[in-house]
CSV table of C-alpha atoms and ligand atoms in Angstrom, one decimal:
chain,number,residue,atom,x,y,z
A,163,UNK,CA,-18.1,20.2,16.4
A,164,UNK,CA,-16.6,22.2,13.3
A,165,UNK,CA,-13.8,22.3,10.9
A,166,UNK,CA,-12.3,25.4,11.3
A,167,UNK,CA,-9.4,25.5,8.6
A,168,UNK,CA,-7.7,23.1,5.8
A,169,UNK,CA,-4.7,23.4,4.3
A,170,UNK,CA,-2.8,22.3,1.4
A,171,UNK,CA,1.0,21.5,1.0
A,172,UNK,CA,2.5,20.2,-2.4
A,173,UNK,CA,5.9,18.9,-2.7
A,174,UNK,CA,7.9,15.8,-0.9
A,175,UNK,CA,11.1,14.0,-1.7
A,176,UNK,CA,11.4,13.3,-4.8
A,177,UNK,CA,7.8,13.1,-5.4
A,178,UNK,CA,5.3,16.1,-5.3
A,179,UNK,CA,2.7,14.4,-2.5
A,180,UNK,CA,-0.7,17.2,-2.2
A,181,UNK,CA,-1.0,16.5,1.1
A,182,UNK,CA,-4.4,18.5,2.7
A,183,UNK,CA,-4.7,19.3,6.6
A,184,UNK,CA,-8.4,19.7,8.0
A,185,UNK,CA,-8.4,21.1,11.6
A,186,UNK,CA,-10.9,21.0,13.8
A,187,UNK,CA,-12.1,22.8,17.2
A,188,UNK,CA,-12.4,19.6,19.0
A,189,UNK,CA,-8.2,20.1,18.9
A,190,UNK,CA,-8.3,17.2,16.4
A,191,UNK,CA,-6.9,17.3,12.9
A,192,UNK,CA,-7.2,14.4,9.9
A,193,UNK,CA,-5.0,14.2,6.9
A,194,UNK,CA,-5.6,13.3,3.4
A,195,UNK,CA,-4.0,12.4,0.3
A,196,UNK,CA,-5.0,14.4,-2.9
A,197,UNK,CA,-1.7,13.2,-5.3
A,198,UNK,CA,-2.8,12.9,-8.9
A,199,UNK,CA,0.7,11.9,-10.5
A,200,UNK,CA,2.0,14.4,-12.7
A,201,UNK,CA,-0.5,16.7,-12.1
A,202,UNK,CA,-0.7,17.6,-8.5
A,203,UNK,CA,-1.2,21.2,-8.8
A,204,UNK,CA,-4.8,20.2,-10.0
A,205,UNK,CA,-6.4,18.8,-7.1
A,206,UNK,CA,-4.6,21.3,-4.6
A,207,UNK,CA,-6.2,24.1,-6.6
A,208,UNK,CA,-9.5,22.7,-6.5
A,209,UNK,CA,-9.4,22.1,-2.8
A,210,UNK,CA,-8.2,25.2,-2.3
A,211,UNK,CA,-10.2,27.5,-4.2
A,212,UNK,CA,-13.5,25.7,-4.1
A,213,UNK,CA,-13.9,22.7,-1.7
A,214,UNK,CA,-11.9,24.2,1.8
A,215,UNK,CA,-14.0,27.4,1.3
A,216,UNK,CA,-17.0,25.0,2.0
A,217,UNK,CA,-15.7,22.7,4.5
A,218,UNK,CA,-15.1,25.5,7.2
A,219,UNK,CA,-17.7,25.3,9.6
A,220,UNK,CA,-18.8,21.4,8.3
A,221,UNK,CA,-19.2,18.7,11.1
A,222,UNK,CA,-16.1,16.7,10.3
A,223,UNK,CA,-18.2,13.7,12.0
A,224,UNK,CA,-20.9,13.8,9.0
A,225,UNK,CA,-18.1,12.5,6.3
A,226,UNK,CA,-21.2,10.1,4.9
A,227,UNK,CA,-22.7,13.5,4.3
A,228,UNK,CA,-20.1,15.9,3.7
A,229,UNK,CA,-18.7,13.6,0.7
A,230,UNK,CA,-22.3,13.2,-0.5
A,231,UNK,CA,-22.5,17.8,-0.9
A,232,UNK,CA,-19.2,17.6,-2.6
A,233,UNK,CA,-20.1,14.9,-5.2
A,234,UNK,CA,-23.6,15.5,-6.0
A,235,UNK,CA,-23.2,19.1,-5.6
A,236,UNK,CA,-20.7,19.4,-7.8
A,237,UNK,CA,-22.6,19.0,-10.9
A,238,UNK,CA,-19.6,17.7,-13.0
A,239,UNK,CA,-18.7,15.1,-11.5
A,240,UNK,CA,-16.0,12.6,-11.5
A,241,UNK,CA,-12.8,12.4,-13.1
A,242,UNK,CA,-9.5,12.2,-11.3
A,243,UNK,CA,-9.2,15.6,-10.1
A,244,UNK,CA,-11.9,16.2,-8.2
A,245,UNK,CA,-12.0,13.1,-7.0
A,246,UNK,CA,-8.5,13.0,-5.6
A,247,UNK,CA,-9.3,16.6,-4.2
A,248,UNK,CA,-12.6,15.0,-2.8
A,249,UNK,CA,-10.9,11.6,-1.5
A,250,UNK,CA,-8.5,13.1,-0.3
A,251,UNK,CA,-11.1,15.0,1.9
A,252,UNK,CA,-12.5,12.1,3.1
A,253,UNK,CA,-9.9,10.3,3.9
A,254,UNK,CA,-9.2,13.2,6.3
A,255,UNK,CA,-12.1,12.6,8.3
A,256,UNK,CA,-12.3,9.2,8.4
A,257,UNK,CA,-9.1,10.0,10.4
A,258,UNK,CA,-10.4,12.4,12.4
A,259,UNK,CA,-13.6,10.1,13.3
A,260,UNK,CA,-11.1,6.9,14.5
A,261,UNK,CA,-9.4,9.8,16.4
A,262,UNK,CA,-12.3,10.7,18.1
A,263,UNK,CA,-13.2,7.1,19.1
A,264,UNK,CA,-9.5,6.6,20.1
A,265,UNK,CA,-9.5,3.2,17.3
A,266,UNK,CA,-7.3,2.4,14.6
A,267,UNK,CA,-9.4,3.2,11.7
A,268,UNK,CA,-10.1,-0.7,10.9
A,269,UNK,CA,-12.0,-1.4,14.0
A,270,UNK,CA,-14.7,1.1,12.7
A,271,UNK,CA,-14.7,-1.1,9.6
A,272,UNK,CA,-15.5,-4.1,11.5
A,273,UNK,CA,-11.9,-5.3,12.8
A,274,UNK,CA,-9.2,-7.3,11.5
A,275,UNK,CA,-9.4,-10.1,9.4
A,276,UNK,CA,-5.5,-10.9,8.8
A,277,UNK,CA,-2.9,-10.0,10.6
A,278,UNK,CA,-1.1,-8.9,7.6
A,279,UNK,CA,-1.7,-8.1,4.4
A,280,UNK,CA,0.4,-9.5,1.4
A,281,UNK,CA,1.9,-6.9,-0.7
A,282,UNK,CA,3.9,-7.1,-4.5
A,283,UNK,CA,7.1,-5.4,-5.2
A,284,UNK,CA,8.0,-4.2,-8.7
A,285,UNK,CA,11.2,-6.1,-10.1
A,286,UNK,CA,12.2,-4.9,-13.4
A,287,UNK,CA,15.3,-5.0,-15.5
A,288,UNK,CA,16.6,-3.9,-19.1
A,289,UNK,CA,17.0,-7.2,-20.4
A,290,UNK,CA,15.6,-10.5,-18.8
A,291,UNK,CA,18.7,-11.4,-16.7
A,292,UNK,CA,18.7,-7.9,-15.1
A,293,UNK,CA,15.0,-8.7,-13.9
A,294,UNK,CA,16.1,-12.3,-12.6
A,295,UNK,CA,18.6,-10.5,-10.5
A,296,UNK,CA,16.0,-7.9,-9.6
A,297,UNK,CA,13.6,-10.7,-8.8
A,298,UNK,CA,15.8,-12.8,-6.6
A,299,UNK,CA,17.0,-9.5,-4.7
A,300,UNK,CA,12.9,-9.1,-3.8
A,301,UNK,CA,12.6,-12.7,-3.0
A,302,UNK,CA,15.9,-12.7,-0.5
A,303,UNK,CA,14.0,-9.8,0.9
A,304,UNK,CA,11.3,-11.9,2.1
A,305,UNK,CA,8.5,-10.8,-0.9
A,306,UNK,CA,6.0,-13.5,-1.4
A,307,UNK,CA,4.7,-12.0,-4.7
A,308,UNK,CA,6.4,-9.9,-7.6
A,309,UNK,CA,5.3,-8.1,-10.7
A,310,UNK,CA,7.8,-8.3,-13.0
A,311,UNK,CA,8.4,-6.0,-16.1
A,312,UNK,CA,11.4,-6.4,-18.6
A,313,UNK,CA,13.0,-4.9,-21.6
A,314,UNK,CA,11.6,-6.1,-25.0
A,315,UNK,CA,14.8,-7.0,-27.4
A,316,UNK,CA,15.3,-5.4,-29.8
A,317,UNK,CA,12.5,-2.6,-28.9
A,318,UNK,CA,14.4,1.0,-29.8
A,319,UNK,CA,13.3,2.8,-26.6
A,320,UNK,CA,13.0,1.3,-22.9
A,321,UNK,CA,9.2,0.5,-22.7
A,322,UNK,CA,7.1,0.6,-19.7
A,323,UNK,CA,8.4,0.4,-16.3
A,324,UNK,CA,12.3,-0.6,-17.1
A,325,UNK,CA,15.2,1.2,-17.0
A,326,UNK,CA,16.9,2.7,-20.0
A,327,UNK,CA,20.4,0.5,-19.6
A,328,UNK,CA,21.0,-2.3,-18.0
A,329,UNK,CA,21.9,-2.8,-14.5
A,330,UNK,CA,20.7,1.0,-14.1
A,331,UNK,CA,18.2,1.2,-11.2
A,332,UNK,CA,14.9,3.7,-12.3
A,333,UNK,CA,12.4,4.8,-10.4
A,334,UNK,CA,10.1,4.9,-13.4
A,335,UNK,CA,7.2,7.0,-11.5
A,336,UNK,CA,9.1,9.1,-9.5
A,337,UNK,CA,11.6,10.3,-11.5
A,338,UNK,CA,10.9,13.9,-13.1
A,339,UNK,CA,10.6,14.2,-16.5
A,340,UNK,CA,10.2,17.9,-16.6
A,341,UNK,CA,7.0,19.1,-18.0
A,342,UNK,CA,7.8,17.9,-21.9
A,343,UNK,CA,7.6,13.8,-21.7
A,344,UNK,CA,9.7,11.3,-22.6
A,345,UNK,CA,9.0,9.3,-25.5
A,346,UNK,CA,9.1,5.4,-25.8
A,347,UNK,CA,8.5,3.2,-28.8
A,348,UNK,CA,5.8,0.5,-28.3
A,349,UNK,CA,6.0,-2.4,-30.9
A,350,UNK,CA,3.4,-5.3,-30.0
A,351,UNK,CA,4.7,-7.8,-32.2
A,352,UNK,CA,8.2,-8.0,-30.6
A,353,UNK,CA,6.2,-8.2,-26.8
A,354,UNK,CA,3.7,-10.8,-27.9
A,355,UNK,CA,7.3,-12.9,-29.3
A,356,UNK,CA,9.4,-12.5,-26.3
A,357,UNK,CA,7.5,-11.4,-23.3
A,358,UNK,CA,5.2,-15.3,-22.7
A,359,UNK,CA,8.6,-17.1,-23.4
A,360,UNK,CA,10.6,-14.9,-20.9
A,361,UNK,CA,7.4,-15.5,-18.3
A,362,UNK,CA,7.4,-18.8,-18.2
A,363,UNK,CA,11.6,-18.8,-17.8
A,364,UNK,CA,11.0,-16.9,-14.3
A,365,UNK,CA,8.5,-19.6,-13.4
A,366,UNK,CA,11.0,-22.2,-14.1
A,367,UNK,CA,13.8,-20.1,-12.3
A,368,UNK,CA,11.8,-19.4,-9.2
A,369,UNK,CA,9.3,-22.4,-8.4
A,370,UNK,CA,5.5,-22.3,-8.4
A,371,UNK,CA,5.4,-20.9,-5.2
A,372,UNK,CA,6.0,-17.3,-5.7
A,373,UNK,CA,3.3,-15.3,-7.1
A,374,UNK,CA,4.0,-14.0,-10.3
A,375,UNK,CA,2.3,-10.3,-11.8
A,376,UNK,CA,2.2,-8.7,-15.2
A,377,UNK,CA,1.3,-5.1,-15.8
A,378,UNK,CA,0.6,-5.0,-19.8
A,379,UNK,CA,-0.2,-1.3,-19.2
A,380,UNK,CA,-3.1,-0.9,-21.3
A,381,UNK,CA,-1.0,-1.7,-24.5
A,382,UNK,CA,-2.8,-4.2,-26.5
A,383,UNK,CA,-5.6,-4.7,-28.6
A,384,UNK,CA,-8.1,-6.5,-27.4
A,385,UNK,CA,-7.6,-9.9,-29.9
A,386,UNK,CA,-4.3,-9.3,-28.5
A,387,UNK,CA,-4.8,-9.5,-24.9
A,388,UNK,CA,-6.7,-12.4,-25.5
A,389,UNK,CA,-4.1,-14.2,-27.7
A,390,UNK,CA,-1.3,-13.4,-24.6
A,391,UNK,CA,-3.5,-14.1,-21.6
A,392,UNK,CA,-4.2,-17.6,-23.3
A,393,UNK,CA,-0.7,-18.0,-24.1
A,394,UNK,CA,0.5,-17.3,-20.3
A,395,UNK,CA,-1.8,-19.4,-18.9
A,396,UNK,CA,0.8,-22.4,-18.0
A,397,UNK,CA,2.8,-19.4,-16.0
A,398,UNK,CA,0.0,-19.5,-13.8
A,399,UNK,CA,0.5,-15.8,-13.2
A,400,UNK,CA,-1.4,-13.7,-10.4
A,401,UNK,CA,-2.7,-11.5,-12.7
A,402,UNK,CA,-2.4,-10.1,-15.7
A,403,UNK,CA,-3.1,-6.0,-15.3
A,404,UNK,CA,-4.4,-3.6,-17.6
A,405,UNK,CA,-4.7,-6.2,-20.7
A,406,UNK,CA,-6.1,-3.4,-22.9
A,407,UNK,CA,-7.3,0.8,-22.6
A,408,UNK,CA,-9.6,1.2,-19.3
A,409,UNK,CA,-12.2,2.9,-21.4
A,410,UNK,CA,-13.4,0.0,-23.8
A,411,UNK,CA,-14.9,-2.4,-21.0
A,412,UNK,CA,-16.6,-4.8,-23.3
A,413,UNK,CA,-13.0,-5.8,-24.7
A,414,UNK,CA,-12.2,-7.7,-21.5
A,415,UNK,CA,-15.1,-9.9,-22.5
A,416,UNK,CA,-12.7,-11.6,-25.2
A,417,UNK,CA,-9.8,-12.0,-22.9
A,418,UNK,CA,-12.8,-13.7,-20.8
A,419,UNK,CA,-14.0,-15.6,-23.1
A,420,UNK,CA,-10.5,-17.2,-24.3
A,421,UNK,CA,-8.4,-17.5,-21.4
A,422,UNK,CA,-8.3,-18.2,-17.6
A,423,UNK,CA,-5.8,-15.9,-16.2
A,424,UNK,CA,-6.6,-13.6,-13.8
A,425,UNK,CA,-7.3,-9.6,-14.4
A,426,UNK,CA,-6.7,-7.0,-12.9
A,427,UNK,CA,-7.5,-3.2,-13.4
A,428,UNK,CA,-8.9,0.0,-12.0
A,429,UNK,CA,-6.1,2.0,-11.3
A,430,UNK,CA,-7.2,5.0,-13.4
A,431,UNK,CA,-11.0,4.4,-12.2
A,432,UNK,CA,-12.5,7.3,-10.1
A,433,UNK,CA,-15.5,6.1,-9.3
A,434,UNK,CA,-18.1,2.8,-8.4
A,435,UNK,CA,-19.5,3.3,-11.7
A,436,UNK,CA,-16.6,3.0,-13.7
A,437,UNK,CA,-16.4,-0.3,-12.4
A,438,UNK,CA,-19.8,-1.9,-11.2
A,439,UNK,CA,-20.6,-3.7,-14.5
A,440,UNK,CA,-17.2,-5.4,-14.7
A,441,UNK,CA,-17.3,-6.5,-11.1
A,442,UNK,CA,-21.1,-7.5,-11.7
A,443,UNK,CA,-20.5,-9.3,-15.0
A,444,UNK,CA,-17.5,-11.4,-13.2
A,445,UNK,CA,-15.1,-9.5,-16.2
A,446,UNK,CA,-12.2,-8.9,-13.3
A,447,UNK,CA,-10.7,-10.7,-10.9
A,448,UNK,CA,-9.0,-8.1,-8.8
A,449,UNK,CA,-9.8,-4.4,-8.7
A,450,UNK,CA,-7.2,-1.9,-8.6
A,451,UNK,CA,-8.8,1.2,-7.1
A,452,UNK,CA,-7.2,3.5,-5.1
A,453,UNK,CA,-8.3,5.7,-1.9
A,454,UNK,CA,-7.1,8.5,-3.6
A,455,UNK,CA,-8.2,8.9,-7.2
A,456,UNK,CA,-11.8,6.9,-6.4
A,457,UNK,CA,-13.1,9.4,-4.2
A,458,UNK,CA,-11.8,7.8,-0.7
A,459,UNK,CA,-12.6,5.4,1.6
A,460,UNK,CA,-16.4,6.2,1.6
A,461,UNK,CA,-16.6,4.8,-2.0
A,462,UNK,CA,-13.8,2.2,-1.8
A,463,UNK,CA,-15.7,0.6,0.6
A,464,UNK,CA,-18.6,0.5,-1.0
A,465,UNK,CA,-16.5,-1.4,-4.7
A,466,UNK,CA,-15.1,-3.8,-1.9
A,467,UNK,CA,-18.5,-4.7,-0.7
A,468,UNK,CA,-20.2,-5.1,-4.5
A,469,UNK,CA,-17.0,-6.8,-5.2
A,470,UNK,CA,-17.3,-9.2,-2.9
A,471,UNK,CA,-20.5,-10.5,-3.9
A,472,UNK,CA,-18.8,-11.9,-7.4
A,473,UNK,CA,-15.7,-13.5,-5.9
A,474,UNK,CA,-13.4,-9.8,-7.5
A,475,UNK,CA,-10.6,-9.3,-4.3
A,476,UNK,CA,-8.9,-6.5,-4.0
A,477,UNK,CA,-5.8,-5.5,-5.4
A,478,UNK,CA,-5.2,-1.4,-4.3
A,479,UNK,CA,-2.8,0.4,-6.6
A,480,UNK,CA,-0.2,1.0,-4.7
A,481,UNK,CA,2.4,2.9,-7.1
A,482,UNK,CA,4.7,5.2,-5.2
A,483,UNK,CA,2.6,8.2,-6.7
A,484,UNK,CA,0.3,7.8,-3.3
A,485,UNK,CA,1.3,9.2,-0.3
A,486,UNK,CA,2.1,7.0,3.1
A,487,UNK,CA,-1.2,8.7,3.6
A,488,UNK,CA,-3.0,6.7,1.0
A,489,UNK,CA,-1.3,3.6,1.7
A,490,UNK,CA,-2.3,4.0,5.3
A,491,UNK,CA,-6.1,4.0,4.4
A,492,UNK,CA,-5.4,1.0,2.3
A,493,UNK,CA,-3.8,-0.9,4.9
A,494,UNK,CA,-6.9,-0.4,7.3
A,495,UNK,CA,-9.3,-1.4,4.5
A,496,UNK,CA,-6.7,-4.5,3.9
A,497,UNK,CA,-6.7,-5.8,7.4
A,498,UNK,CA,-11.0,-5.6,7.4
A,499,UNK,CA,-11.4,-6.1,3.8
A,500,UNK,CA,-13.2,-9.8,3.9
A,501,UNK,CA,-12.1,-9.9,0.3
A,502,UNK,CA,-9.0,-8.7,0.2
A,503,UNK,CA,-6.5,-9.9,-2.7
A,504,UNK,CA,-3.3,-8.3,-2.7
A,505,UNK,CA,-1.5,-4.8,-2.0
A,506,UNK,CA,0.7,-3.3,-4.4
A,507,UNK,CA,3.3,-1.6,-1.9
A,508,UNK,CA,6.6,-0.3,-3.6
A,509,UNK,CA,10.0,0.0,-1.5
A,510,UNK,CA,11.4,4.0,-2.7
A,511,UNK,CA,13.8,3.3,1.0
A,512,UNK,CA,13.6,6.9,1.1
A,513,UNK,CA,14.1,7.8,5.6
A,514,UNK,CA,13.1,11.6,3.7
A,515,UNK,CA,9.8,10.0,3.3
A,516,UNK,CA,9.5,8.3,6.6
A,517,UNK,CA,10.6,11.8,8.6
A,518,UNK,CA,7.6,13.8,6.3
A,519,UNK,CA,5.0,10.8,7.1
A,520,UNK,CA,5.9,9.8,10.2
A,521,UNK,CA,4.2,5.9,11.3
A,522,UNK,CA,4.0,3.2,12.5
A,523,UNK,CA,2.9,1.1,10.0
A,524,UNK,CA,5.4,-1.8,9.1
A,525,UNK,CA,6.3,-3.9,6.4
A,526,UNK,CA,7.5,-7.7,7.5
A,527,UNK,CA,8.2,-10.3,4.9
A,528,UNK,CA,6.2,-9.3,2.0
A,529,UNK,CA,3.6,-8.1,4.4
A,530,UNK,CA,2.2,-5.2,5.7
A,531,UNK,CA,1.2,-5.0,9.3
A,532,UNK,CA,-1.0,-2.5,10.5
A,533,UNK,CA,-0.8,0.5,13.1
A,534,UNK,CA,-3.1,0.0,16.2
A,535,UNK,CA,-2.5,4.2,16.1
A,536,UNK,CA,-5.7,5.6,16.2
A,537,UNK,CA,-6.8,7.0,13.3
A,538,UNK,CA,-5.0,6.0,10.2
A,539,UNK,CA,-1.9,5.9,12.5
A,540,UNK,CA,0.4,8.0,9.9
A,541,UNK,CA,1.3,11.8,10.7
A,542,UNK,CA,2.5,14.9,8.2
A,543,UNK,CA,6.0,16.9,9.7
A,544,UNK,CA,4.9,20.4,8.9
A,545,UNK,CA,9.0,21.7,9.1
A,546,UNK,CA,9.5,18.9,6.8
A,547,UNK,CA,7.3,19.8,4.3
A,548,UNK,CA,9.2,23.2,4.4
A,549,UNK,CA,11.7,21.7,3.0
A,550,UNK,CA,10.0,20.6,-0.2
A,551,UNK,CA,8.4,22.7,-3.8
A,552,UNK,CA,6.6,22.1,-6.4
A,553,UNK,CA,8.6,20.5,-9.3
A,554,UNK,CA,6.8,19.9,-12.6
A,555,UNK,CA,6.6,16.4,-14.0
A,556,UNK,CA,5.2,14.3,-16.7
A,557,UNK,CA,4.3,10.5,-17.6
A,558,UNK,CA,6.1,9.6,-20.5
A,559,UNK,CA,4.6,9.4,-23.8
A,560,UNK,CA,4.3,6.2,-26.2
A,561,UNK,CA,4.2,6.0,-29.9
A,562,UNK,CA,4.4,3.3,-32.7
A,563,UNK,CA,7.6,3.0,-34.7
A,564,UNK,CA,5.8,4.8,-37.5
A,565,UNK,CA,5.0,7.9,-35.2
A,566,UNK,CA,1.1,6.9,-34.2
A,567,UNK,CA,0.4,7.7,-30.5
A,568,UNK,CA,-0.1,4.4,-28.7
A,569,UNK,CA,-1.2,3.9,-24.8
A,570,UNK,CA,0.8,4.9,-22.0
B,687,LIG,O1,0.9,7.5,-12.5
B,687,LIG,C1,0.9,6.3,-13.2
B,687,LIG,C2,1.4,5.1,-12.4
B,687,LIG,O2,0.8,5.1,-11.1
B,687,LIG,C3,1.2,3.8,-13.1
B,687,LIG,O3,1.9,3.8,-14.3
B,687,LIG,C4,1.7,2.7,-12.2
B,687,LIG,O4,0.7,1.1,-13.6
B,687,LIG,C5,1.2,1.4,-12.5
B,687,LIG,C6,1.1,0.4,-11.5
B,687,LIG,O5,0.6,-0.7,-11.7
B,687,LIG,O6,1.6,0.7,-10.4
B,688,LIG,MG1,-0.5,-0.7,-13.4
């Protein structure tokens, strides 16, 4: 059995999804997702012009091997865009392999340990009654856990995740920015003061039962994190994400060391070892990795298993910036996962997006329920994807009210 072609499509509604097509001549195709947000034209060129000219004439069945040639091989390794380009690959054939053995992909994980999989919605709001209202909408709705993000008073620019003015509805990662970025003004001072206080109003408004998340987006010093996590512990939040920068792991060690709220992070990870030591030093509590930008199921697999073994769950990013694709994989490894946490699974109501990734996958009360499709039961509408270009984009950029860069 070989691959015979692959082919890439950027562009989606709204959203550029890379989107990459392996056929086969057993008359069997898989699909992958290689978005890297804001940068999408990346990993489509790297598949094109150096991975697809490989993969003809692979057998798709070997994906064990056939990821191994493209990371080892590689040299220089890692980092998000060739590993998007690569999980995206992957994904694609562990598709093609539950098509072959006519099974939903989770049976060849070892079956289904749930019959749904919890997910969290993002609720935000320019000031903190806009996110009550955003919050009870998600909770009417059925939503069993919510991360919650809010204007800071009296901080000049909206900062991350909110919209601009209140009662204005932004989607904060899908909305273009053009290729120049946006600018918002961080000021830590002003969060630490309002953002514990306003955490622990929405735990007195909504009742101990619904789960409660934070995204702190990599802003804070590491003294700082500390000081907030041990100030929000009476909130008794889910977690606390992205406390402080990815790249400084020893600083989760004083948020550790002073406070009992959960963490969470991994979202920008690409790979096992960017994250082994925390899982192994119990430094995390949920990790964020996605099929997508950590090299695809092959290796996700492999973090939920060592994860596992020191009580970390699973907590897949989930941002719309994935493709249905993505989130397909990650509902398979949800219903198997033994550990699984949490799914971050956004509602963009978008039927564009259902006609370009047709499934059957479904979301039910703050849950997602699984496709017994085989494979990973989502499809890609060719004449759709006609309809869409590539559109440049850009994250927005963050800086001090003296000018200094700062963290997105
Ligand atoms: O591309 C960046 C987004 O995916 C990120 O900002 C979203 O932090 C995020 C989250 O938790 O979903
Ligand atoms: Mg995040």
């Amino acid at each position: 059995m070989q691959i015979t072609d692959a082919r890439v499509f950027v562009g989606g509604p709204g959203k550029n999804y890379v989107t990459l097509k392996i056929l086969t001549d057993a008359g069997v195709y898989g699909l992958g997702d290689a978005t890297l947000n804001n940068r999408e034209t990346l990993p489509a060129a790297y598949l094109r012009d150096y991975l697809i000219p490989n993969l003809i004439g692979m057998d798709p069945r070997n994906s064990e091997d056939i990821w191994q040639f493209f990371y080892r091989g590689a040299y220089f390794r890692r980092g998000p865009i060739a590993m998007a380009a690569l999980g995206a690959i992957d994904m694609a054939l562990w598709d093609i392999k539950a098509k072959l053995a006519g099974l939903p992909l989770y049976q060849l994980f070892g079956g289904k340990s749930r019959e749904g999989a919890m997910v969290y919605a993002h609720a935000t709001g320019a000031d903190l009654d806009d996110l009550m209202d955003s919050i009870a909408w998600y909770v009417e709705q059925g939503y069993q856990a919510v991360r919650v993000q809010c204007g800071i008073p009296g901080m000049p620019s909206a900062s991350y995740a909110v919209p601009e003015h209140k009662g204005a509805r932004r989607h904060y990662i899908t909305d273009y920015a053009g290729i120049r970025p946006k600018l918002e003004i961080w000021e830590t001072d002003r969060y630490m003061r309002f953002m514990p206080d306003a955490l622990a109003e929405i735990r007195a408004r909504f009742g101990p039962r619904l789960h409660i998340l934070h995204d702190v987006h990599h802003r804070l010093l590491p003294r700082e994190a500390a000081e907030f996590a041990k100030a929000v512990e009476p909130v008794r939040l889910f977690w606390m994400e992205d406390p402080t920068p990815a790249e400084d792991q020893d600083a989760l060690r004083l948020v550790r060391q002073h406070s009992t709220t959960p963490i969470a992070i991994g979202e920008v990870f690409n790979a096992i070892w960017d994250c082994n030591r925390l899982i192994e030093d119990e430094l995390i509590d949920f990790i964020r990795v996605a099929a997508t930008y950590a090299g695809g199921i092959t290796p996700v697999k492999r973090i939920v298993d060592l994860a596992g073994l020191h009580h970390v769950r699973t907590g897949f990013h989930g941002a719309p910036s994935h493709s249905p694709i993505c989130m397909a994989a990650h509902a398979h490894l949800n219903a198997w996962a033994p550990n699984f946490g949490i799914q971050e699974y956004l509602v963009l109501g978008t039927p564009e997006c259902d006609a370009l990734f047709p499934s059957e996958h479904r979301m039910e009360n703050g849950m997602v329920l699984v496709s017994d499709a085989p494979g990973l039961g989502v499809d890609f509408d060719e004449t759709e994807a006609a309809r869409y270009s590539y559109e440049p984009g850009s994250h927005p950029v963050v800086r001090l009210p003296d000018g200094t860069m700062w963290n997105y």
